[in-house]
Tab-separated table of C-alpha atoms in Angstrom:
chain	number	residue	atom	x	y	z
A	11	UNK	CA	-82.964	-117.844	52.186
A	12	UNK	CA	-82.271	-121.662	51.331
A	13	UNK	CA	-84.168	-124.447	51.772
A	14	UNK	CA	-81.958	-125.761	54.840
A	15	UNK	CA	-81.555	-122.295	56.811
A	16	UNK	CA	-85.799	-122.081	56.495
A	17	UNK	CA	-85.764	-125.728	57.885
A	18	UNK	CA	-83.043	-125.081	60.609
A	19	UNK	CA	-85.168	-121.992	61.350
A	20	UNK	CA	-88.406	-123.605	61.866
A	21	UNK	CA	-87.265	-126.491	63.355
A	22	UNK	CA	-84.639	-124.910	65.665
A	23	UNK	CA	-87.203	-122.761	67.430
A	24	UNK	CA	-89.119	-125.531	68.203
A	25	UNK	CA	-86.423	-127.088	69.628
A	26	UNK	CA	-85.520	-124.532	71.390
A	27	UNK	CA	-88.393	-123.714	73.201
A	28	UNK	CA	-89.409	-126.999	73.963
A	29	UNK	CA	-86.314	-127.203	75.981
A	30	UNK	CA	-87.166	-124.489	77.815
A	31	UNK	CA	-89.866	-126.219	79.165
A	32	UNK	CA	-92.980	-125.027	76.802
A	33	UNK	CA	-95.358	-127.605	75.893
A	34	UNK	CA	-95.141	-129.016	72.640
A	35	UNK	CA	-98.089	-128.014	71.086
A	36	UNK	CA	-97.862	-124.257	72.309
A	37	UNK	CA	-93.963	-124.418	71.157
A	38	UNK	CA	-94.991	-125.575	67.289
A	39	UNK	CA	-97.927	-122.549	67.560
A	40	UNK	CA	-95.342	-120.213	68.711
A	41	UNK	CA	-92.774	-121.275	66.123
A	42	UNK	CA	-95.494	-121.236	63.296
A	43	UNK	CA	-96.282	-117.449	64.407
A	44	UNK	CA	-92.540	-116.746	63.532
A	45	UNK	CA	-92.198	-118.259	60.958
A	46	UNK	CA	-95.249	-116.929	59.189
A	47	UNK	CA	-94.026	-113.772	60.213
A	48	UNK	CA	-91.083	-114.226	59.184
A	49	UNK	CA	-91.645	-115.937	55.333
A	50	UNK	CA	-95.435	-114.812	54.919
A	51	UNK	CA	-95.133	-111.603	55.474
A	52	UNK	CA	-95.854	-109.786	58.966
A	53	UNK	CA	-99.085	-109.858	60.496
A	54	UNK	CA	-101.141	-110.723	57.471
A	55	UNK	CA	-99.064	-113.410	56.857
A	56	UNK	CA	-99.678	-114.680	60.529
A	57	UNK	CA	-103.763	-114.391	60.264
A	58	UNK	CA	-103.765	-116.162	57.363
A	59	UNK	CA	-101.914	-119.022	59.102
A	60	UNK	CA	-103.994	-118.809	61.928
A	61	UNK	CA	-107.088	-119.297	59.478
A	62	UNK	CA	-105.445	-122.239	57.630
A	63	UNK	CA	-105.036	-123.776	61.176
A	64	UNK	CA	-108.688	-123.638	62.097
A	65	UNK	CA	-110.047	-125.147	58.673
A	66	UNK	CA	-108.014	-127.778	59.622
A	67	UNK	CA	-109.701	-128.493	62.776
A	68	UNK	CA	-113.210	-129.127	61.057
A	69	UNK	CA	-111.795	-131.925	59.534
A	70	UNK	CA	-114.452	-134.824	59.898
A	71	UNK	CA	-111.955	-137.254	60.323
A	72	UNK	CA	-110.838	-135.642	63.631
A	73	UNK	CA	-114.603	-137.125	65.172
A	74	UNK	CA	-113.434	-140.625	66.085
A	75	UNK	CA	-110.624	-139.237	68.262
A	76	UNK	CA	-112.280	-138.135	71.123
A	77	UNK	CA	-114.785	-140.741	70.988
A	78	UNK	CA	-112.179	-143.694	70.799
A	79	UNK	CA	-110.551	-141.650	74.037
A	80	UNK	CA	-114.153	-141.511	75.774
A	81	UNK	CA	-114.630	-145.481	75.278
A	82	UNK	CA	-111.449	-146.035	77.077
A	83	UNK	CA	-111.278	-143.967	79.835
A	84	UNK	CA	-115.378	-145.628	80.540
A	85	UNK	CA	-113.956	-149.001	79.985
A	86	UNK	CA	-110.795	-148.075	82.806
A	87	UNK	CA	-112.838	-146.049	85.362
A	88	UNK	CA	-116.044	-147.707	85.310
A	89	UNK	CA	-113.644	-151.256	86.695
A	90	UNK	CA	-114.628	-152.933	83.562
A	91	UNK	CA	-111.200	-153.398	82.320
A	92	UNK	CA	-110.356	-154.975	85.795
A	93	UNK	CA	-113.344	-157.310	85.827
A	94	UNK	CA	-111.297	-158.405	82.030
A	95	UNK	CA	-108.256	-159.000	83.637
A	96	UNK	CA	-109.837	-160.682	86.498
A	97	UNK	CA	-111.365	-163.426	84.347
A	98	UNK	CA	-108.718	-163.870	81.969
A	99	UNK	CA	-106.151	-164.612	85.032
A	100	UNK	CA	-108.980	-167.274	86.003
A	101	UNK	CA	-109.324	-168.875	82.662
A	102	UNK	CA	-105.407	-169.368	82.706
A	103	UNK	CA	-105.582	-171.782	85.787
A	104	UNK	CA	-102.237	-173.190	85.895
A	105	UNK	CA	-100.234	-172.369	82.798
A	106	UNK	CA	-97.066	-171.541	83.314
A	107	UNK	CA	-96.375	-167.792	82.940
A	108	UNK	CA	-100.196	-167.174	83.181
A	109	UNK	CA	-99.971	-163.941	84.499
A	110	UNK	CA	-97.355	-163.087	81.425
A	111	UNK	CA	-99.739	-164.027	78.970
A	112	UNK	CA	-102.757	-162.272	81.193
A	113	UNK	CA	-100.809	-159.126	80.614
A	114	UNK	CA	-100.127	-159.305	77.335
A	115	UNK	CA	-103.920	-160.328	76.719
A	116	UNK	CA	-105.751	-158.015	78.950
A	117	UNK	CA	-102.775	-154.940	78.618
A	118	UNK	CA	-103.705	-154.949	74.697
A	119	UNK	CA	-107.110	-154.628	75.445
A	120	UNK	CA	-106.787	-151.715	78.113
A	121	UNK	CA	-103.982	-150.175	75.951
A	122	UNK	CA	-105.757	-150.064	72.849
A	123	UNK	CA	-108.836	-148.637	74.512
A	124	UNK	CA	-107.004	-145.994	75.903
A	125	UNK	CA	-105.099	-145.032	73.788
A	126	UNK	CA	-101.944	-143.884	75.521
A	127	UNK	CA	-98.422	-146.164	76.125
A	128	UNK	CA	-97.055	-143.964	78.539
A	129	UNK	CA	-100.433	-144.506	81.009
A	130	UNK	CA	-100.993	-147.722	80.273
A	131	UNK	CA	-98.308	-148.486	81.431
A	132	UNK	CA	-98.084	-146.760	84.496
A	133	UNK	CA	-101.085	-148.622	84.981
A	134	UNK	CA	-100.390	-152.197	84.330
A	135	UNK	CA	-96.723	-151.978	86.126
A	136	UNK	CA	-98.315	-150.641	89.187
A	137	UNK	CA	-101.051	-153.229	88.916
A	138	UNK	CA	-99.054	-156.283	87.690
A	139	UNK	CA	-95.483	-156.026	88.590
A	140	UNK	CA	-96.110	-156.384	92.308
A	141	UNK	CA	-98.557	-159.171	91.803
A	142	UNK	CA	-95.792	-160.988	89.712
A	143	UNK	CA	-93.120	-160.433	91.714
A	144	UNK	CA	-94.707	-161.548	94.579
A	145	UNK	CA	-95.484	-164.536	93.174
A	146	UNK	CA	-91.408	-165.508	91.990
A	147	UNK	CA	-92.001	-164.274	88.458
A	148	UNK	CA	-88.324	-163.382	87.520
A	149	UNK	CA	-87.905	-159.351	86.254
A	150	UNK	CA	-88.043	-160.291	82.549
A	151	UNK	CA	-91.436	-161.884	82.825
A	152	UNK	CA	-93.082	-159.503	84.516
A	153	UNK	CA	-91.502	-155.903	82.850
A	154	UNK	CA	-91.372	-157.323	79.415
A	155	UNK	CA	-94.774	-157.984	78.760
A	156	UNK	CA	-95.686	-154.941	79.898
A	157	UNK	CA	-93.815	-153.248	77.853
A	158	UNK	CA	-94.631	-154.783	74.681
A	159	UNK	CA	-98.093	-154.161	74.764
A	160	UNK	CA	-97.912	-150.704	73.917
A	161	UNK	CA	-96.924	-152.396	70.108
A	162	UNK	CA	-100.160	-153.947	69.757
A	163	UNK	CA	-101.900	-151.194	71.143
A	164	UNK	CA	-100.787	-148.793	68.309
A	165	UNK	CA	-102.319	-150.850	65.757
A	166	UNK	CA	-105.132	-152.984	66.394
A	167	UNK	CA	-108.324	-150.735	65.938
A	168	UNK	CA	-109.478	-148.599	67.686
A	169	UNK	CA	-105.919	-146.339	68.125
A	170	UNK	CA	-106.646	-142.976	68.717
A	171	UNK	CA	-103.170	-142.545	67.401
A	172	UNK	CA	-103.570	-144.447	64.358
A	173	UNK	CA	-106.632	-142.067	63.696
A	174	UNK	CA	-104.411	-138.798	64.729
A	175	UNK	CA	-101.244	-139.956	62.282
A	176	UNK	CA	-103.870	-140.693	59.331
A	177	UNK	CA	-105.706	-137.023	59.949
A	178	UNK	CA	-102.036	-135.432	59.992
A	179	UNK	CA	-101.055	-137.629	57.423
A	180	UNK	CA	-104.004	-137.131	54.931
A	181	UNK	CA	-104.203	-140.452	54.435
A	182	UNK	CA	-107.642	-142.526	54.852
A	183	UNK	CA	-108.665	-143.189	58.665
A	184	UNK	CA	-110.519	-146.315	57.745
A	185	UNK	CA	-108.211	-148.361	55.689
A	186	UNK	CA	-105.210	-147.322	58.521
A	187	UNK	CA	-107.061	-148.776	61.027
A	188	UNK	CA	-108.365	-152.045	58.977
A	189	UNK	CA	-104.401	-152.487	57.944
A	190	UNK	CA	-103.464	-153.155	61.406
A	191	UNK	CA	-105.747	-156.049	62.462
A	192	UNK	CA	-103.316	-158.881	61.183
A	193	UNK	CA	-100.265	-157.382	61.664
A	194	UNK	CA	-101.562	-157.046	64.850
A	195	UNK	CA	-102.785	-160.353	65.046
A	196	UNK	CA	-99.070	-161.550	63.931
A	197	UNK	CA	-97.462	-159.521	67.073
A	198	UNK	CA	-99.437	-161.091	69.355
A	199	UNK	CA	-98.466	-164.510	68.251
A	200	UNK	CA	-95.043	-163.452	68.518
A	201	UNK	CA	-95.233	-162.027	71.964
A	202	UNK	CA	-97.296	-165.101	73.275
A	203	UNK	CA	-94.662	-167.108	71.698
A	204	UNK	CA	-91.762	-165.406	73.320
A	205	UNK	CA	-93.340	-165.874	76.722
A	206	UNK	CA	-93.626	-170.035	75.962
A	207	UNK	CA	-90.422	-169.925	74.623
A	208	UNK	CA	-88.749	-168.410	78.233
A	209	UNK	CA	-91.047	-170.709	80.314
A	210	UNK	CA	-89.803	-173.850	78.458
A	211	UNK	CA	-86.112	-172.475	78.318
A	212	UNK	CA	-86.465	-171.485	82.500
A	213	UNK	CA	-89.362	-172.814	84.242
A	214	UNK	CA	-88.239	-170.964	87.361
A	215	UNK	CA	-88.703	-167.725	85.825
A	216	UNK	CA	-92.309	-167.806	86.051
A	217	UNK	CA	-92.890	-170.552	89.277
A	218	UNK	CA	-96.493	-172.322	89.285
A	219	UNK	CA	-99.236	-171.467	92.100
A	220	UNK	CA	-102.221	-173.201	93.642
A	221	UNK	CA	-105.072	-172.062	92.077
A	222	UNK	CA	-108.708	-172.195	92.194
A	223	UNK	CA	-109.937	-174.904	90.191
A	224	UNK	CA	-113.236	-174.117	88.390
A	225	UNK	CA	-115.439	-176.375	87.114
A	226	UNK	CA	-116.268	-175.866	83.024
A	227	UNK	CA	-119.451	-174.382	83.385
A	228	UNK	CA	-118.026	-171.641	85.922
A	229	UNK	CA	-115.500	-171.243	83.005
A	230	UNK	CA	-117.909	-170.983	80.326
A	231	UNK	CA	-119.751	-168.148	82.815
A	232	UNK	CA	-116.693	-165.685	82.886
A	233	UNK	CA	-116.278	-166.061	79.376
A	234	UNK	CA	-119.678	-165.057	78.427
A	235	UNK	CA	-120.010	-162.963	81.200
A	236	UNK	CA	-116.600	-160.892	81.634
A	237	UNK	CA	-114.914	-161.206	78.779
A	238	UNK	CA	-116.511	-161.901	75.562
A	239	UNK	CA	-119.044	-158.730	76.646
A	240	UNK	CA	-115.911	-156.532	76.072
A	241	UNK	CA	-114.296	-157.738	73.346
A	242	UNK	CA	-117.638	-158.157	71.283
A	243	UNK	CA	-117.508	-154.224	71.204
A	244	UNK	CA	-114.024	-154.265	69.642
A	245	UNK	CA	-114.682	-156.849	67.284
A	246	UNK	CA	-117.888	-155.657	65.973
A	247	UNK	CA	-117.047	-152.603	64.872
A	248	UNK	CA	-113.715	-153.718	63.761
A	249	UNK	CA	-116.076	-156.190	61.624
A	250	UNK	CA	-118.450	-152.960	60.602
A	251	UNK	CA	-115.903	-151.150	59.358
A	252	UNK	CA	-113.991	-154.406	57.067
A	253	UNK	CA	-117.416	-154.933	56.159
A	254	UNK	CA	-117.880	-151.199	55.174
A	255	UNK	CA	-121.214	-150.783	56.847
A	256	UNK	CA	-119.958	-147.815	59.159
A	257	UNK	CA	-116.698	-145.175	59.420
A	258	UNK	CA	-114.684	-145.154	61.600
A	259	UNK	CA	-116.631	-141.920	63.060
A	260	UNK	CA	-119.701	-144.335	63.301
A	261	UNK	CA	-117.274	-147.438	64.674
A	262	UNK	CA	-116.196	-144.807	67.696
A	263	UNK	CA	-119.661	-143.511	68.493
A	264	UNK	CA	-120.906	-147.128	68.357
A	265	UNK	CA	-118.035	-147.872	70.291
A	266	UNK	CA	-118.347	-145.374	73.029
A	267	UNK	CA	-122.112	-146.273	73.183
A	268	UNK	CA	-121.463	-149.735	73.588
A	269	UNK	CA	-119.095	-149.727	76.236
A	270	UNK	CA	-121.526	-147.016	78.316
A	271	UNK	CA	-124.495	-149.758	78.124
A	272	UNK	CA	-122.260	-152.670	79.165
A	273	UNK	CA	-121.306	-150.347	82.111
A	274	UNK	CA	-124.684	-149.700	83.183
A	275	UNK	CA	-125.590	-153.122	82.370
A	276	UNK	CA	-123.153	-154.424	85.303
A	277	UNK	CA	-123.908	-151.142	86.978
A	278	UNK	CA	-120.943	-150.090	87.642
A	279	UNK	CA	-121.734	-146.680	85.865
A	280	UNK	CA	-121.767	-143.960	88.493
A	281	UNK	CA	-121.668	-139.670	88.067
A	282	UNK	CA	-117.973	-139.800	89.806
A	283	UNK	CA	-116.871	-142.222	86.884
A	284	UNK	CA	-118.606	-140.668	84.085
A	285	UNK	CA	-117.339	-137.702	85.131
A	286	UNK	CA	-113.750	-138.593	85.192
A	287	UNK	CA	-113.880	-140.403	81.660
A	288	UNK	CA	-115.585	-137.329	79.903
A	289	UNK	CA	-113.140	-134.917	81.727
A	290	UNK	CA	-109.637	-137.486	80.929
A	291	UNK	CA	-111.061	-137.748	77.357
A	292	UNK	CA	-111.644	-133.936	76.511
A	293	UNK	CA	-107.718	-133.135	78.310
A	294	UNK	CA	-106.314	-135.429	75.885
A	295	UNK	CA	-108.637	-134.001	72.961
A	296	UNK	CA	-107.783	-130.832	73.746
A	297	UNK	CA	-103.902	-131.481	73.149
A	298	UNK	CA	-104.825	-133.440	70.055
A	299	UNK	CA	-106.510	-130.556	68.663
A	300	UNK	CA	-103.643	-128.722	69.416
A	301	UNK	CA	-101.273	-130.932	67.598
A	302	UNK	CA	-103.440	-130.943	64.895
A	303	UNK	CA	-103.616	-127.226	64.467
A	304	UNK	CA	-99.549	-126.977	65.108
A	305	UNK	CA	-99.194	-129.871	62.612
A	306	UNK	CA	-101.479	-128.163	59.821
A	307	UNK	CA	-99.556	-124.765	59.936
A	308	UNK	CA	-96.501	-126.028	60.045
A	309	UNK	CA	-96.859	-128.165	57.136
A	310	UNK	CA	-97.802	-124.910	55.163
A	311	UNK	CA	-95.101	-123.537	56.604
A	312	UNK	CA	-92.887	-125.941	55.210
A	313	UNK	CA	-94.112	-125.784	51.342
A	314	UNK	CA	-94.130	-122.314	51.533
A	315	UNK	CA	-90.784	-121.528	52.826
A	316	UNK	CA	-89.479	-124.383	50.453
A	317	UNK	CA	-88.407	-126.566	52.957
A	318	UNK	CA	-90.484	-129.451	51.910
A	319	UNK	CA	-89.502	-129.156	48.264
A	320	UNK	CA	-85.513	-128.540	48.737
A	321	UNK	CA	-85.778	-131.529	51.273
A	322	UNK	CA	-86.893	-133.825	49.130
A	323	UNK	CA	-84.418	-132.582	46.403
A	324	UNK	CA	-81.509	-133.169	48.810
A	325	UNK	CA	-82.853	-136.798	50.048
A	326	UNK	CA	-83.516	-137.916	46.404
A	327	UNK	CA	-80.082	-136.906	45.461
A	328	UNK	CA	-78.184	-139.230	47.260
A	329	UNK	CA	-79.840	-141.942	44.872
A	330	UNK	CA	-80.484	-144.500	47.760
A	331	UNK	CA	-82.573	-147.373	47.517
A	332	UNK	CA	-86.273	-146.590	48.289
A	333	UNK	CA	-85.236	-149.064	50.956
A	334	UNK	CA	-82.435	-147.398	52.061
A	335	UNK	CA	-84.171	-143.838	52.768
A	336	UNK	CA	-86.901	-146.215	54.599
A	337	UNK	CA	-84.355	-147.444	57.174
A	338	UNK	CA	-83.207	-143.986	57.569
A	339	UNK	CA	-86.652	-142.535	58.663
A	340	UNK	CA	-86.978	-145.398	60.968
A	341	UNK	CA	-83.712	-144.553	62.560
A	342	UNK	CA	-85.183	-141.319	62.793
A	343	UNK	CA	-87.796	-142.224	64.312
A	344	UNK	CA	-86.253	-144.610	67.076
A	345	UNK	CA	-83.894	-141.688	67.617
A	346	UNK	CA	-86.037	-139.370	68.176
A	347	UNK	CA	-88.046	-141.849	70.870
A	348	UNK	CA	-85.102	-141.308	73.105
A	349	UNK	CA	-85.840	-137.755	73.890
A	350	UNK	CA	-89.938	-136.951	72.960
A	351	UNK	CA	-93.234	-138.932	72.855
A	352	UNK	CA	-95.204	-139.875	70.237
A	353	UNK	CA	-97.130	-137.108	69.143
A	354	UNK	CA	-94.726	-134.690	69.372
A	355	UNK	CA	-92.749	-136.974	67.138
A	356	UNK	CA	-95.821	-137.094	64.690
A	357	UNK	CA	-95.986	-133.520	64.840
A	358	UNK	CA	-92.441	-132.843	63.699
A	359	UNK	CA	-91.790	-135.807	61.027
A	360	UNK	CA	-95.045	-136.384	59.260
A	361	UNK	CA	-94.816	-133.061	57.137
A	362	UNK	CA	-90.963	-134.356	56.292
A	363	UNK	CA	-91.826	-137.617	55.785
A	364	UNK	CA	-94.967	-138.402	53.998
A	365	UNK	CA	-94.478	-136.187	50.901
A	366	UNK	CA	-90.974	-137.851	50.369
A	367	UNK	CA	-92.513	-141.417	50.628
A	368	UNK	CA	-95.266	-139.768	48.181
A	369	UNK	CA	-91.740	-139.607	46.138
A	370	UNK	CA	-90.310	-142.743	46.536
A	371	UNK	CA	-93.430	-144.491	45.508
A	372	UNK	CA	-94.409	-145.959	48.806
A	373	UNK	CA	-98.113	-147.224	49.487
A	374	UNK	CA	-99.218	-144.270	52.464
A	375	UNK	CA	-101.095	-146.618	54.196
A	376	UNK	CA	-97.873	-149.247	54.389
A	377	UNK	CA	-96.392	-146.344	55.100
A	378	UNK	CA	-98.206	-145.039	58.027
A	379	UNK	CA	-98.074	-148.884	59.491
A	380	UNK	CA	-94.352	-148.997	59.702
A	381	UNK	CA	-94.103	-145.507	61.453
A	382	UNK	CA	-96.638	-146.303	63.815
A	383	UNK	CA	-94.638	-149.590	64.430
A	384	UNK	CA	-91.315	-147.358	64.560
A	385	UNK	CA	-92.801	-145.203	67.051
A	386	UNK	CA	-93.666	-147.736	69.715
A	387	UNK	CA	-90.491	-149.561	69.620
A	388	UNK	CA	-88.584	-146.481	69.953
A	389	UNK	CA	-90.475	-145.823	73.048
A	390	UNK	CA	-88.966	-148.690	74.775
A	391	UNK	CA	-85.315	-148.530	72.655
A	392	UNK	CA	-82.648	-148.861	75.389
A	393	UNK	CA	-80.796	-146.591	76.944
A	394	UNK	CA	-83.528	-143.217	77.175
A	395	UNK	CA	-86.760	-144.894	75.945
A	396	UNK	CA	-89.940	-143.613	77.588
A	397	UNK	CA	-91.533	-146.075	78.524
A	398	UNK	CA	-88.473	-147.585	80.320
A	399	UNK	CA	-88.223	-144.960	82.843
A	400	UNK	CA	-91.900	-144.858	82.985
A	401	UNK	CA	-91.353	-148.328	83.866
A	402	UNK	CA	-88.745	-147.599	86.338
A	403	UNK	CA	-90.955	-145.250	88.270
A	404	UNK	CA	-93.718	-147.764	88.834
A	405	UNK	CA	-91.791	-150.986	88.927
A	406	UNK	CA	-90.585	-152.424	92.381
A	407	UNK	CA	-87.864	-150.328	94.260
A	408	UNK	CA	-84.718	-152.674	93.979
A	409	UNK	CA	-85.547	-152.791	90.315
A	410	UNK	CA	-82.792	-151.584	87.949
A	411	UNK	CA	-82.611	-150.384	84.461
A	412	UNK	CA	-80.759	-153.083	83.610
A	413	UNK	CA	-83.616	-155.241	84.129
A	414	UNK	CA	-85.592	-153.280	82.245
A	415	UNK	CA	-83.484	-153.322	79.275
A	416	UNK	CA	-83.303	-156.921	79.412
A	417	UNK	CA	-86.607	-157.368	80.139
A	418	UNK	CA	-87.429	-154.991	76.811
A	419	UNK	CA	-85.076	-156.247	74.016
A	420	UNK	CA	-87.206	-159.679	72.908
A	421	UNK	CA	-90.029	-158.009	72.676
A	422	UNK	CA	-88.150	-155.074	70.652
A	423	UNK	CA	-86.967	-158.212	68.223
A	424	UNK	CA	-90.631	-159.012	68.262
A	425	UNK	CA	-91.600	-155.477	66.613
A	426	UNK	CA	-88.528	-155.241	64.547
A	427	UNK	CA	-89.549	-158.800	62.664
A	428	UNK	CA	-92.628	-157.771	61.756
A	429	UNK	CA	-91.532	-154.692	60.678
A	430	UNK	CA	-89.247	-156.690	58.508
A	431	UNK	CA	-92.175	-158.993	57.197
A	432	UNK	CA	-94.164	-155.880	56.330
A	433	UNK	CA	-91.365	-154.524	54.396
A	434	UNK	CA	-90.860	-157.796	52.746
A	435	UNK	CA	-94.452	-158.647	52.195
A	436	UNK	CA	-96.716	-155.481	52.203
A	437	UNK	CA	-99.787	-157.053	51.571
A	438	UNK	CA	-99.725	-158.547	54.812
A	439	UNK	CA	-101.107	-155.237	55.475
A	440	UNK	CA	-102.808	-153.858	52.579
A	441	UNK	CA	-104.776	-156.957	51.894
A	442	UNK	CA	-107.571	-156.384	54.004
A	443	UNK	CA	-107.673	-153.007	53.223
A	444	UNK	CA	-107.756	-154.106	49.544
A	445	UNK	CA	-110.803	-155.691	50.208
């Protein structure tokens, strides 16, 4: 059999059965147990699959998933994230578009805590979008925002998904997560600057509203008491990990453990909350596992078929610039964010993708930045992105997707320049890394 009827195989059935309706991770486990039927030989070829799967789930660098997932769903259930957002909107007083810049401050805190785009947000349009709208906020001040947290939240530490992609990947955990603290950093500046940039250009779109004026010390109180308590667990084990005085399995157990004392230092920890964080966390790591064990066995299934190898052969071939092939997988990528969500993307490009980088000479941890960054934006990339008609489910009734297109496209731009700085400057993520 050649190299393209193995791939067509393998990735056909997937396909296929995900359209059905299966879930993804039992449709890449059933399509592994064909294939390795099929090219492995029967049954024995199928148990030693099955093996190969489950070495790969006592990976070490698997830890800091669940415990990245557990810190969130504490930080969201416990009210601590709305205590955040609560004190930030108060610090803001009257600048104009200060809920915009509210979401975009306290989203990317909640988003990159929990780890998931698609809930967060649910969340935050269900939460905000009312709130702005009843204030006069125009549609493109309100959605936008919303939706362009989800690009921060994929690559400031500490992303569960940044963990999952370097695990699948084989790539170091660590230095992923350290790469995306400036660009990071750089997004934000570009969102906050989009939002000034629409205020100045229509005042009207965001109107201004009395507000409580509070005197400097009651300022200095919500920062030290609301705010700078919950980012201090972010930063330091952001720092502890630069520094290299902890993994990143010790940064998410420190983590977790940090934001379960803050909660019972406000006491707002309670059985009913713990209880829902542990049980949202271990759903999630379940799946994860899952993908994990799909992505592991299909990879093998790959190399051994020679999918992987005639692949590569056929995309070298065409000569293209290193460059050139790059563009491609993004388009990939943003295609492919029409129609599935992230992992499930993960699951079926990573084995394709990261050996042929291997081949065109790219840096994997560069690497693994820009396809994280490629596949947030495609989440929102008019006209089937997710996260738009998650949007559209949450968002006020006489909202169309129109709007939400609008709203989305300068915040796309926003992602898609500093995917263009990254290309043109890579050490604008590899440099702390480097260090």
């Amino acid at each position: 059999m050649e190299w393209f009827e193995a791939l067509g195989l393998l990735i056909g059935s997937i396909l296929v059965l995900m359209a059905i309706g299966m879930p993804v991770a039992l449709a890449f486990l059933a399509a592994n147990i064909i294939g390795a039927w099929f090219f492995m030989g029967g049954a024995r070829g199928v148990t030693l699959m099955l093996n190969n799967g489950f070495g790969s789930l006592t990976n070490f660098a698997l830890v800091p998933i669940p415990l990245f997932l557990l810190m969130g769903e504490i930080f969201f259930h416990t009210g601590l994230g709305k205590r955040m957002f609560n004190a930030i909107d108060k610090l803001l007083g009257r600048l104009p578009g200060r809920l915009s810049y509210v979401t975009v401050l306290g989203g990317t805190a909640f988003s990159t805590l929990s780890g998931s785009s698609m809930g967060s947000t649910a969340l935050l349009g269900s939460l905000m979008v009312p709130e702005m709208t009843q204030r006069g906020y125009k549609k493109h001040m309100s959605i936008g925002p919303i939706l362009g947290t989800g690009g921060l939240a994929i690559i400031i530490p500490p992303s569960a998904l940044a963990v999952l992609l370097a695990t699948l990947a084989r790539i170091d955990v660590g230095a992923l997560l350290i790469a995306g603290i400036v660009p990071g950093l750089i997004l934000a500046s570009f969102y906050i600057a989009t939002i000034y940039v629409q205020t100045r250009i229509d005042p009207d779109a965001a109107p201004a509203y009395d507000v409580e004026t509070l005197s400097v010390s009651a300022k200095f109180g919500l920062l030290f008491r609301d705010i700078l308590p919950m980012l201090s667990v972010m930063v330091l084990i952001v720092i502890g990990m630069v520094a290299g005085l902890i993994t990143p399995s010790e940064a998410a157990a420190f983590g977790a453990l940090g934001v379960l004392i803050l909660a019972l230092v406000f006491r707002c920890l309670s059985w009913q909350a713990l209880r829902k964080s542990v049980v949202g966390a271990l759903r999630v790591t379940l799946m994860a596992y899952l993908i994990v064990f799909g992505s592991a066995t299909f990879s093998q299934l790959l190399a051994f078929s020679g999918a992987s190898s005639g692949l590569i052969r056929w995309a070298t071939a065409f000569d293209l610039a290193p460059i050139a092939m790059l563009l491609v997988m993004f388009g990939v990528l943003l295609l492919l964010g029409m129609f599935m969500e992230q992992i499930s993307m993960m699951l079926l490009t990573v084995p394709i993708f990261f050996p042929l980088a291997t081949t065109l000479g790219f840096d994997p941890i560069w690497f693994g930045l820009i396809i994280l960054l490629a596949l947030e934006i495609s989440f929102t990339t008019p006209p089937f992105g997710l996260l738009l008609f998650v949007m559209k489910g949450v968002a006020p009734r006489e909202t169309t997707m129109r709007d939400i297109y609008g709203s989305a496209i300068p915040y796309m731009a926003c992602s898609m320049l500093l995917v263009a700085l990254l290309i043109a400057f890579p050490q604008i993520a590899l440099w702390l890394p480097g260090l």
